[in-house]
Coordinates of C-alpha atoms and ligand atoms in Angstrom, one line a residue:
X1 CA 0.0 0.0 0.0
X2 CA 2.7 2.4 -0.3
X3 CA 1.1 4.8 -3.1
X4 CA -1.8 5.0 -0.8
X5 CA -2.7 8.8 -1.2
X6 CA -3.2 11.0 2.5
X7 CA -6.7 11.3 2.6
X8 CA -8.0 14.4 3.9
X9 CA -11.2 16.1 5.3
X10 CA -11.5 19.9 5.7
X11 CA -14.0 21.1 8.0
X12 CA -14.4 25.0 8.4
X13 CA -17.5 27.0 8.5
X14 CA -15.9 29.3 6.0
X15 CA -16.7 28.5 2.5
X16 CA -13.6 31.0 0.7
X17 CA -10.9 28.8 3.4
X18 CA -12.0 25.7 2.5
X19 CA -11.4 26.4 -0.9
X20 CA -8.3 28.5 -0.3
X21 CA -6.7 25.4 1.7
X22 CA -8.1 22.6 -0.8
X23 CA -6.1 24.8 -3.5
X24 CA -3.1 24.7 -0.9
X25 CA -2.8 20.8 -0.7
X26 CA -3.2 20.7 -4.9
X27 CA 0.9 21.0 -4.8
X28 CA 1.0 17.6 -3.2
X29 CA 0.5 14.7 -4.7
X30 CA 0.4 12.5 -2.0
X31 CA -2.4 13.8 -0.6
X32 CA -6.2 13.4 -1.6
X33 CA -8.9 15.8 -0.2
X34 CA -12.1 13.5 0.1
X35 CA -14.2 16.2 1.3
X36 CA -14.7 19.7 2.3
X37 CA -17.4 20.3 4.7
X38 CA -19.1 23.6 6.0
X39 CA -20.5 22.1 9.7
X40 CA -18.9 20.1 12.8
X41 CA -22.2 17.8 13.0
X42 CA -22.3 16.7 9.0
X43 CA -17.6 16.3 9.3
X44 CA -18.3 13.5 12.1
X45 CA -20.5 11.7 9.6
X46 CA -18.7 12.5 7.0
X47 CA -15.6 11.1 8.7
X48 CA -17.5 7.9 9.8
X49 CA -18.3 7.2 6.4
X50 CA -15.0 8.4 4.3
X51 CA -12.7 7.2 7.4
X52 CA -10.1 9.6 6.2
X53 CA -6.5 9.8 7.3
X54 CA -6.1 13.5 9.0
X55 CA -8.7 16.0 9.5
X56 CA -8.2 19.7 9.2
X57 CA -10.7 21.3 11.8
X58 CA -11.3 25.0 12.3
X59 CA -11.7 25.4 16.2
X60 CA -14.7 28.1 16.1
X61 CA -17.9 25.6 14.1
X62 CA -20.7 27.5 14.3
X63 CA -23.0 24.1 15.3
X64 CA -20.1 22.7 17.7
X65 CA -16.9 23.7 19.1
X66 CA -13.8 22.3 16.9
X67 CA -12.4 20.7 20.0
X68 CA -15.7 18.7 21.0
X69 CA -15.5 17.6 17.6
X70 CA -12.6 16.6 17.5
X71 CA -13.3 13.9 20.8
X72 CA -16.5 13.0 19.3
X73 CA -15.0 12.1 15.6
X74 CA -12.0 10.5 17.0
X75 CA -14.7 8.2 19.1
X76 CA -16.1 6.9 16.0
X77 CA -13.2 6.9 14.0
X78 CA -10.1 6.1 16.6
X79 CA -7.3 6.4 13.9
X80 CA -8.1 9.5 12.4
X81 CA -5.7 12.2 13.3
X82 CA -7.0 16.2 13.8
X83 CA -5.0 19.2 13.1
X84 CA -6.9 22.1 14.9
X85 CA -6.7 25.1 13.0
X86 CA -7.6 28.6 15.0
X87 CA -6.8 32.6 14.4
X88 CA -5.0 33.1 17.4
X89 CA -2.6 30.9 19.0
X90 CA -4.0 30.6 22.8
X91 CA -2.3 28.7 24.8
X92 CA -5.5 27.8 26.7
X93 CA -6.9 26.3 23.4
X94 CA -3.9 24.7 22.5
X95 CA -3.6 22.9 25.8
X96 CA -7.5 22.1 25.4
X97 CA -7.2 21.0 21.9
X98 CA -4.3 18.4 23.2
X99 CA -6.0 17.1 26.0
X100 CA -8.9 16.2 23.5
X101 CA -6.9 14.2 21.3
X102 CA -5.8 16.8 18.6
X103 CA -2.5 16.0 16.9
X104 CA -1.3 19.1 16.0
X105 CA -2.4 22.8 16.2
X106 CA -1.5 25.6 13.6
X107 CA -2.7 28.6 13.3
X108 CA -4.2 30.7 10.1
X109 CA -3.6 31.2 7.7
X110 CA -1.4 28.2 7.7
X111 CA 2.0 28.3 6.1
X112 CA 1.7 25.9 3.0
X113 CA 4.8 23.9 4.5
X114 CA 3.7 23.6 8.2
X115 CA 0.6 22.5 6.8
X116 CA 1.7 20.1 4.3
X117 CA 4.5 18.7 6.8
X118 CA 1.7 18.8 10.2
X119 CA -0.5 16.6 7.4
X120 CA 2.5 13.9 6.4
X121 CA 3.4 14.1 10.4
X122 CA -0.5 12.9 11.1
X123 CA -1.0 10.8 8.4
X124 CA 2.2 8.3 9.8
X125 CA 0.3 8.5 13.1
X126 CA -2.8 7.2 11.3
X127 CA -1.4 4.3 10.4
X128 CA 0.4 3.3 12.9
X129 CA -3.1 3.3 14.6
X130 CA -4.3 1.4 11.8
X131 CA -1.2 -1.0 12.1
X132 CA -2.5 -1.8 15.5
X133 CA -5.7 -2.3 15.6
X134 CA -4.8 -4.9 13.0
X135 CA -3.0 -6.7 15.2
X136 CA -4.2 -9.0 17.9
X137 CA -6.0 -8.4 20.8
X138 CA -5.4 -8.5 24.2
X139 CA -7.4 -7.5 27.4
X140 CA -6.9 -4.4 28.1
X141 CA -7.9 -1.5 31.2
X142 CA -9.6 1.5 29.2
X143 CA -9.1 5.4 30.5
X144 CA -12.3 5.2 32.3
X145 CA -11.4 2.0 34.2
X146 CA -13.1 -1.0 33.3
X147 CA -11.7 -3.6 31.0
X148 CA -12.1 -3.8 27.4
X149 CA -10.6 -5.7 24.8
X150 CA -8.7 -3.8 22.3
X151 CA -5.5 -4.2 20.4
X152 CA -2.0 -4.9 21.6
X153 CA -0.7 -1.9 22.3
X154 CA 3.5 -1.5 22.7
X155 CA 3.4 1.7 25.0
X156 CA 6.6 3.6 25.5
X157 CA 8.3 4.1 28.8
X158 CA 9.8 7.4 29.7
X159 CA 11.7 8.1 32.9
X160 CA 11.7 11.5 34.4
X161 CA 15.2 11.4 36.8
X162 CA 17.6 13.6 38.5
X163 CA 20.7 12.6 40.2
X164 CA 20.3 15.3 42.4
X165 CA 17.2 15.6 44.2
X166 CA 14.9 18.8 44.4
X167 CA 15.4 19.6 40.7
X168 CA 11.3 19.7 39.6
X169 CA 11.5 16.1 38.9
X170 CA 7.9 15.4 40.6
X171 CA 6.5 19.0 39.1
X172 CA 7.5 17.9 35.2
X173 CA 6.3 14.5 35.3
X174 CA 3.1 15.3 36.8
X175 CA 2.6 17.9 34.3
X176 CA 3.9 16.0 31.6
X177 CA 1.4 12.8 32.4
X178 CA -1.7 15.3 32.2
X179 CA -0.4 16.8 29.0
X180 CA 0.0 13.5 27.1
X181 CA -3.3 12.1 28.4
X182 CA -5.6 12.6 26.1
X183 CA -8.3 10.6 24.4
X184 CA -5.4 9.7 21.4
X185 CA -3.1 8.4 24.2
X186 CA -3.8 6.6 27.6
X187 CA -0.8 7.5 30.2
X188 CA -0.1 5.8 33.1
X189 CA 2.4 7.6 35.8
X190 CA 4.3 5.4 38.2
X191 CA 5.8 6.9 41.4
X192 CA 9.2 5.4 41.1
X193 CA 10.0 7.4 43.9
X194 CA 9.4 4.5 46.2
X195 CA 10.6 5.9 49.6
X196 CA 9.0 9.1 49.6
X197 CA 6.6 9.6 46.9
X198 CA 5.0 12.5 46.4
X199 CA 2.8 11.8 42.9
X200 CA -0.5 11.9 44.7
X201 CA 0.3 14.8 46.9
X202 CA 0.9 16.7 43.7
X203 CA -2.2 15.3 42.1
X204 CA -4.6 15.8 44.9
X205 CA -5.1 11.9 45.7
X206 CA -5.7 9.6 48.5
X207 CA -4.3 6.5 47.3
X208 CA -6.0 3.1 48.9
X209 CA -3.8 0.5 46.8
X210 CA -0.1 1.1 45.9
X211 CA 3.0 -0.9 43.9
X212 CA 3.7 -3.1 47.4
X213 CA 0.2 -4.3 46.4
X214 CA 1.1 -5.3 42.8
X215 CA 5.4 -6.0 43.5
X216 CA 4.6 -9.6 45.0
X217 CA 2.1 -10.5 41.7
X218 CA 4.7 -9.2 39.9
X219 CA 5.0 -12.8 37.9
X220 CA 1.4 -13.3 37.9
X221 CA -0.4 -9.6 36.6
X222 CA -3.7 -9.5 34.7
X223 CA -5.4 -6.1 33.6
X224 CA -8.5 -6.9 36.9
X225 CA -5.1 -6.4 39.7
X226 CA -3.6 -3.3 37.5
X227 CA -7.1 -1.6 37.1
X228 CA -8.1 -2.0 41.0
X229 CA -4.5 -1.2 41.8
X230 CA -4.1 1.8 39.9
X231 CA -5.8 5.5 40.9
X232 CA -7.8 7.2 38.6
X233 CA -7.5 11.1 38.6
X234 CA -10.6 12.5 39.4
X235 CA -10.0 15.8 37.4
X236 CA -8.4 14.2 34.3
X237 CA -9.0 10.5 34.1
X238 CA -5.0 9.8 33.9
X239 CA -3.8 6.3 35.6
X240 CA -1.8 6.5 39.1
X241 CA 0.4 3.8 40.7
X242 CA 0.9 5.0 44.2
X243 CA 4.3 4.7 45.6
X244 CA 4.2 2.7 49.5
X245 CA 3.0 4.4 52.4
X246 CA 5.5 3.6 54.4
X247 CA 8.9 4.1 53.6
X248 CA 10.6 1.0 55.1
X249 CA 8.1 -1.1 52.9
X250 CA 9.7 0.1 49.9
X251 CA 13.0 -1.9 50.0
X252 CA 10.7 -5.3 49.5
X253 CA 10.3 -4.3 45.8
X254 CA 13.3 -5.3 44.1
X255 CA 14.7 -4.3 40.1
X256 CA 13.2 -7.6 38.7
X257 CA 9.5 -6.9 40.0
X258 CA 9.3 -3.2 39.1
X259 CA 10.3 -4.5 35.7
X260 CA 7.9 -6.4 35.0
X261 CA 5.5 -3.9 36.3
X262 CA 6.2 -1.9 34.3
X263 CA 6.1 -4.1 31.1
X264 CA 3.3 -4.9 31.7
X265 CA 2.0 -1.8 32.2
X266 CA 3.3 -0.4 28.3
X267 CA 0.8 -3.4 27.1
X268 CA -2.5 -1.6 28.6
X269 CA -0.9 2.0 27.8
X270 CA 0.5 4.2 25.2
X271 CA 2.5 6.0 28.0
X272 CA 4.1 4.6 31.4
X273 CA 5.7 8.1 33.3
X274 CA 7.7 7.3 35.9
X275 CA 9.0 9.5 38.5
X276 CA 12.3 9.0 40.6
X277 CA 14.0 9.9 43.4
X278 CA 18.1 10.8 42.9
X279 CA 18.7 8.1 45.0
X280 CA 19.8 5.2 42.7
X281 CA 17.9 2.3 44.0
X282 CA 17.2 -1.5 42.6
X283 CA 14.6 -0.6 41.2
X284 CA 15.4 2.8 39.5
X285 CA 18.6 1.2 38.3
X286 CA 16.3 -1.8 36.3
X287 CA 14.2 1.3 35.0
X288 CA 16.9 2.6 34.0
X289 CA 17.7 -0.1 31.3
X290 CA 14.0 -0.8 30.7
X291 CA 13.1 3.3 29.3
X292 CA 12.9 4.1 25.9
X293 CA 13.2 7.4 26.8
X294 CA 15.4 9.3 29.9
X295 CA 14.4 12.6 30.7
X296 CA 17.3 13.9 32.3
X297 CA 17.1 17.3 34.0
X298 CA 19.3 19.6 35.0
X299 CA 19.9 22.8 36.9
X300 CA 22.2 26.4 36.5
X301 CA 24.7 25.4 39.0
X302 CA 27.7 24.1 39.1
X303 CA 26.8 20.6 41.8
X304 CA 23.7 20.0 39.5
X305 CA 26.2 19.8 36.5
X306 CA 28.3 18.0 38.6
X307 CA 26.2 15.4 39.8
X308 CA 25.3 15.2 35.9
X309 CA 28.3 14.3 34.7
X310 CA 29.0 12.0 37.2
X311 CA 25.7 10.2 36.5
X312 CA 26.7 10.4 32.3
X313 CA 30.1 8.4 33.2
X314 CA 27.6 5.6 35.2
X315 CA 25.2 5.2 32.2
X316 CA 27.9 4.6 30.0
X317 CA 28.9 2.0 32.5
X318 CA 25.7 0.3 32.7
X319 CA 25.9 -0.2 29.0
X320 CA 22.8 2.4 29.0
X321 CA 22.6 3.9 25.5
X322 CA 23.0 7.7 25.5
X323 CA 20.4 7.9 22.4
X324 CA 18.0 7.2 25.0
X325 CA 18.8 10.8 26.9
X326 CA 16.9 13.8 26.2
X327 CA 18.4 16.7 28.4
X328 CA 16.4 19.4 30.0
X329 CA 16.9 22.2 31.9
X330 CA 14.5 23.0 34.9
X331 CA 13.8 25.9 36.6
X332 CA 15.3 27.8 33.9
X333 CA 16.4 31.6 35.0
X334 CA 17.6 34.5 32.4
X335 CA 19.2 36.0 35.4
X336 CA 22.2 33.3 36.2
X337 CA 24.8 33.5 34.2
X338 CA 25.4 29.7 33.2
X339 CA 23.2 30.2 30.2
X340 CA 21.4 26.9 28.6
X341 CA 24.5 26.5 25.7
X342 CA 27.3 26.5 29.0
X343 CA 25.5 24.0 30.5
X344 CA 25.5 22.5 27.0
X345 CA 28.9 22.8 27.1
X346 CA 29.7 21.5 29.5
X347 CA 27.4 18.3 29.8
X348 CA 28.9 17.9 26.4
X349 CA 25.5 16.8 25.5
X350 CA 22.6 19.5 23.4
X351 CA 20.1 20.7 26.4
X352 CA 17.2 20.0 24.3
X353 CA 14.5 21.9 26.1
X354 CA 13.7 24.1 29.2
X355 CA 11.2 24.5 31.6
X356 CA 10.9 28.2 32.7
X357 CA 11.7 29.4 36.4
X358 CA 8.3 30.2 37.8
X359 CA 8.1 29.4 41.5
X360 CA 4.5 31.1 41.9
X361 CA 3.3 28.9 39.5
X362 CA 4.7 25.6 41.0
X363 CA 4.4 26.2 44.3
X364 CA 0.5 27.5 44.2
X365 CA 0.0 24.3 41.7
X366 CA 1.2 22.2 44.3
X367 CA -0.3 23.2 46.7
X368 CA -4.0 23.1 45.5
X369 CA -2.8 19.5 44.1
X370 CA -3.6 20.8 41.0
X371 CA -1.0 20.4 37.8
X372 CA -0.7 23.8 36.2
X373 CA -1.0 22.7 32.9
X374 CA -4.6 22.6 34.0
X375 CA -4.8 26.5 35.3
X376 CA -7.4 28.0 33.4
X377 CA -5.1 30.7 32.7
X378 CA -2.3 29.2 31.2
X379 CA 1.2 30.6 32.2
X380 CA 4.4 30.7 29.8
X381 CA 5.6 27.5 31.8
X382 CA 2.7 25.6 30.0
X383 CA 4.0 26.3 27.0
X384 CA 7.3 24.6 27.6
X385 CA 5.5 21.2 28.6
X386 CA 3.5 21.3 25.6
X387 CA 7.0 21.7 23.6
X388 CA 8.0 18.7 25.5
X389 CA 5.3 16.4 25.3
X390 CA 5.4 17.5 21.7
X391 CA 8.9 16.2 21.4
X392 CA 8.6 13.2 23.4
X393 CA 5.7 12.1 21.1
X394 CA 8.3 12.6 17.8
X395 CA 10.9 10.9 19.4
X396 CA 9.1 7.8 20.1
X397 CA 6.9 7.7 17.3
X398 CA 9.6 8.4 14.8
X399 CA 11.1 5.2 16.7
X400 CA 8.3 2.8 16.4
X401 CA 8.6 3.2 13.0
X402 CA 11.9 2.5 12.1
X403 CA 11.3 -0.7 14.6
X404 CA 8.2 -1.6 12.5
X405 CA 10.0 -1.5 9.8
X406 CA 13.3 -3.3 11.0
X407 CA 10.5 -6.0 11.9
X408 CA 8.5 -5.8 8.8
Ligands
ATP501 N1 10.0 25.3 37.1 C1 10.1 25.6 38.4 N2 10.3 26.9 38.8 C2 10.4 27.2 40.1 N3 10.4 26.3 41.1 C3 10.3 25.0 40.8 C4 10.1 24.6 39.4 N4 10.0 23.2 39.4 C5 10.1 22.8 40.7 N5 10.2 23.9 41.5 C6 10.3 23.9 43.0 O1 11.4 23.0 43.3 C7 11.1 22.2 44.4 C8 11.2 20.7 44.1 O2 10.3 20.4 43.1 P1 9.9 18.9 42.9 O3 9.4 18.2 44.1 O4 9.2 18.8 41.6 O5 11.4 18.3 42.6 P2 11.9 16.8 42.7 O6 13.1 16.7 41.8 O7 10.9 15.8 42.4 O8 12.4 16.7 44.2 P3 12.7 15.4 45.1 O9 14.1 15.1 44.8 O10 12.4 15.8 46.4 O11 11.8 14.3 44.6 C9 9.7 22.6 44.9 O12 9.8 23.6 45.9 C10 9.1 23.2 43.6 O13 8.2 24.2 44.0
MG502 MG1 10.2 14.2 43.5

């Protein structure tokens, strides 16, 4: 099937744009418009009956709002990727239009190459969807918590760490879980912080069941244990597992059992988060080796660098490949004078991304329990999740399929 044209659907109110961006896509041959449609209501049906690959969906329908379109078409049509398009580029839409399962965001006019390349980026998502739900099926625990049967899914694991503790660890990957949540992608966020865990302090849960409940099943697992194990957040329907309540109960879980956890975990969800502690334990060291992706953050001062390059020479001792590193710099600051590129420097290692300095922000998150992705009124700090999450998703989707193909 590989001369199978992009099919597209264009859903704006606006007759003139959905002319003027049908008579954009003409340049590409690849890609087949199979419909231009004028309401959200008639672009659902349309989409049930045409299945195309990638929607284009202006965010202000006059019958329905682009983004409660977007959930209710992806319902019906689970593979189908939206690309949200909107006059302004409010962060407070953008983040909504994530959360519902949009797949990218653009605004308009759009450029003729963002557009073209959004629709190519989509279109591999589609069918890797389509790939899977081809494949067979296995029990699995579904966002709202009861089990369904649905295809095999190969989630991706990505470990938030820091060798030195205190660095926003906790903050970024309880931000980062909400973000990539969504209807398109189930997450589940594991506190791998197994002493002291803070997850459902930051997240505004009491939790009943925790990981010393599942570490002695770890050889024996089904998706009824996970789904009674694991929290569901009340304001965003992500997956928790709790860390132990008591401290001394945590060095009963050993490497080989928070493996397997967590394997089995990546078969129920697109996306297992863990958060550590800087403490290199058993079971943080097993993680280690088991992530696809290591989110490795870092700090302007010199012991945080420090303690990073220290931790650099022990991955390359562990045999832990340093493709698997993304590096990030937290609390970001303007004001200190070891800029992003000297820590660059001298990490000797690209910091990829940054998360801004914004301790109002955190702190008043925190303490509500609320993640401030969520704030109604989205800071500049929001933004720099989003580019994450963003970039996580490339990173590992990019990597499915080369896998696919090295398999195929
Ligand atoms: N982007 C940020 N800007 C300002 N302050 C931040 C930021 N991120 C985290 N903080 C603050 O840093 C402190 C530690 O945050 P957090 O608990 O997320 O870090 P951690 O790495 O998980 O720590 P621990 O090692 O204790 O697990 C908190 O006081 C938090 O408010
Ligand atoms: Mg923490």
């Amino acid at each position: 099937m590989q001369d199978e044209k992009i099919r597209v659907l264009i859903v704006d109110n606006i007759a003139d744009t959905r002319e003027s961006i049908q008579k954009l896509l003409l340049f590409d041959k690849s890609i087949e418009v199979i419909g231009t449609i004028g309401t959200a209501k008639d672009a659902i049906q349309m989409a049930t009956e045409k299945q195309p690959h990638v929607v284009l969906m202006d965010i202000n329908m006059s019958d329905m709002d682009g983004i409660a379109a977007t959930e209710a078409m992806r319902k019906k049509v689970p593979f189908v990727q939206v690309i949200i398009l909107s006059v302004n580029d409010d962060l407070n839409i953008m983040r909504r239009a994530m959360m519902a399962g949009a797949r990218d965001f653009l605004t308009k006019p759009p450029d003729v190459d963002q557009l073209v390349e959004a629709i190519h980026r989509s279109h591999d998502l589609a069918k890797e969807e389509i790939n899977k739900m081809g494949t067979v099926g296995v029990a699995g625990v579904s966002p709202a918590g009861d089990t369904i049967y649905r295809s095999a899914i190969f989630g991706k694991v990505i470990m938030i760490y820091s060798p030195k503790g205190g660095t926003g660890v906790t903050t970024l990957a309880t931000n980062l879980a909400v973000t990539l949540n969504s209807t398109a992608t189930n997450v589940v966020l594991v506190d791998g912080s197994l002493q002291f865990g803070d997850v459902t302090v930051f997240l505004n849960e009491q939790p009943r069941l925790s990981i010393a409940d599942l570490a002695p099943r770890a050889d024996e697992l089904d998706p009824e244990i996970i789904n009674e194990v694991l929290i569901n957040h009340a304001q965003t329907g992500l997956r928790i597992l709790a860390a132990v309540p008591r401290p001394e109960m945590a060095d009963k879980i050993t490497g080989q059992q928070f493996v397997k956890i967590l394997q089995f975990l990546r078969r129920l969800y697109h996306f297992v988060i863990i958060d550590t502690s800087s403490y290199l334990t058993e079971p943080i060291i097993a993680a280690l080796d088991e992530a696809d992706l290591i989110v490795l953050l870092t700090t302007q001062d010199i012991p945080a660098i420090r303690d990073t390059k220290i931790f650099l020479n022990l991955v390359e001792s562990f045999n832990i490949s340093k493709e698997k590193l993304l590096f990030v710099l937290s609390k970001s600051d303007k004001r200190i004078p070891i800029t992003p590129e000297k820590v660059s420097e001298a990490l000797k290692n690209e910091v990829k991304l940054e998360i801004l300095f914004d301790d109002r922000t955190v702190i008043n998150s925190v303490n509500r329990g609320m993640p401030f992705v969520l704030d109604p009124k989205p800071q500049p700090i929001v933004r720099n999740i989003m580019d994450l999450a963003d970039t996580i998703r490339s990173i590992l989707i990019s990597e499915t399929q080369t896998e696919g193909e090295i398999r195929g």
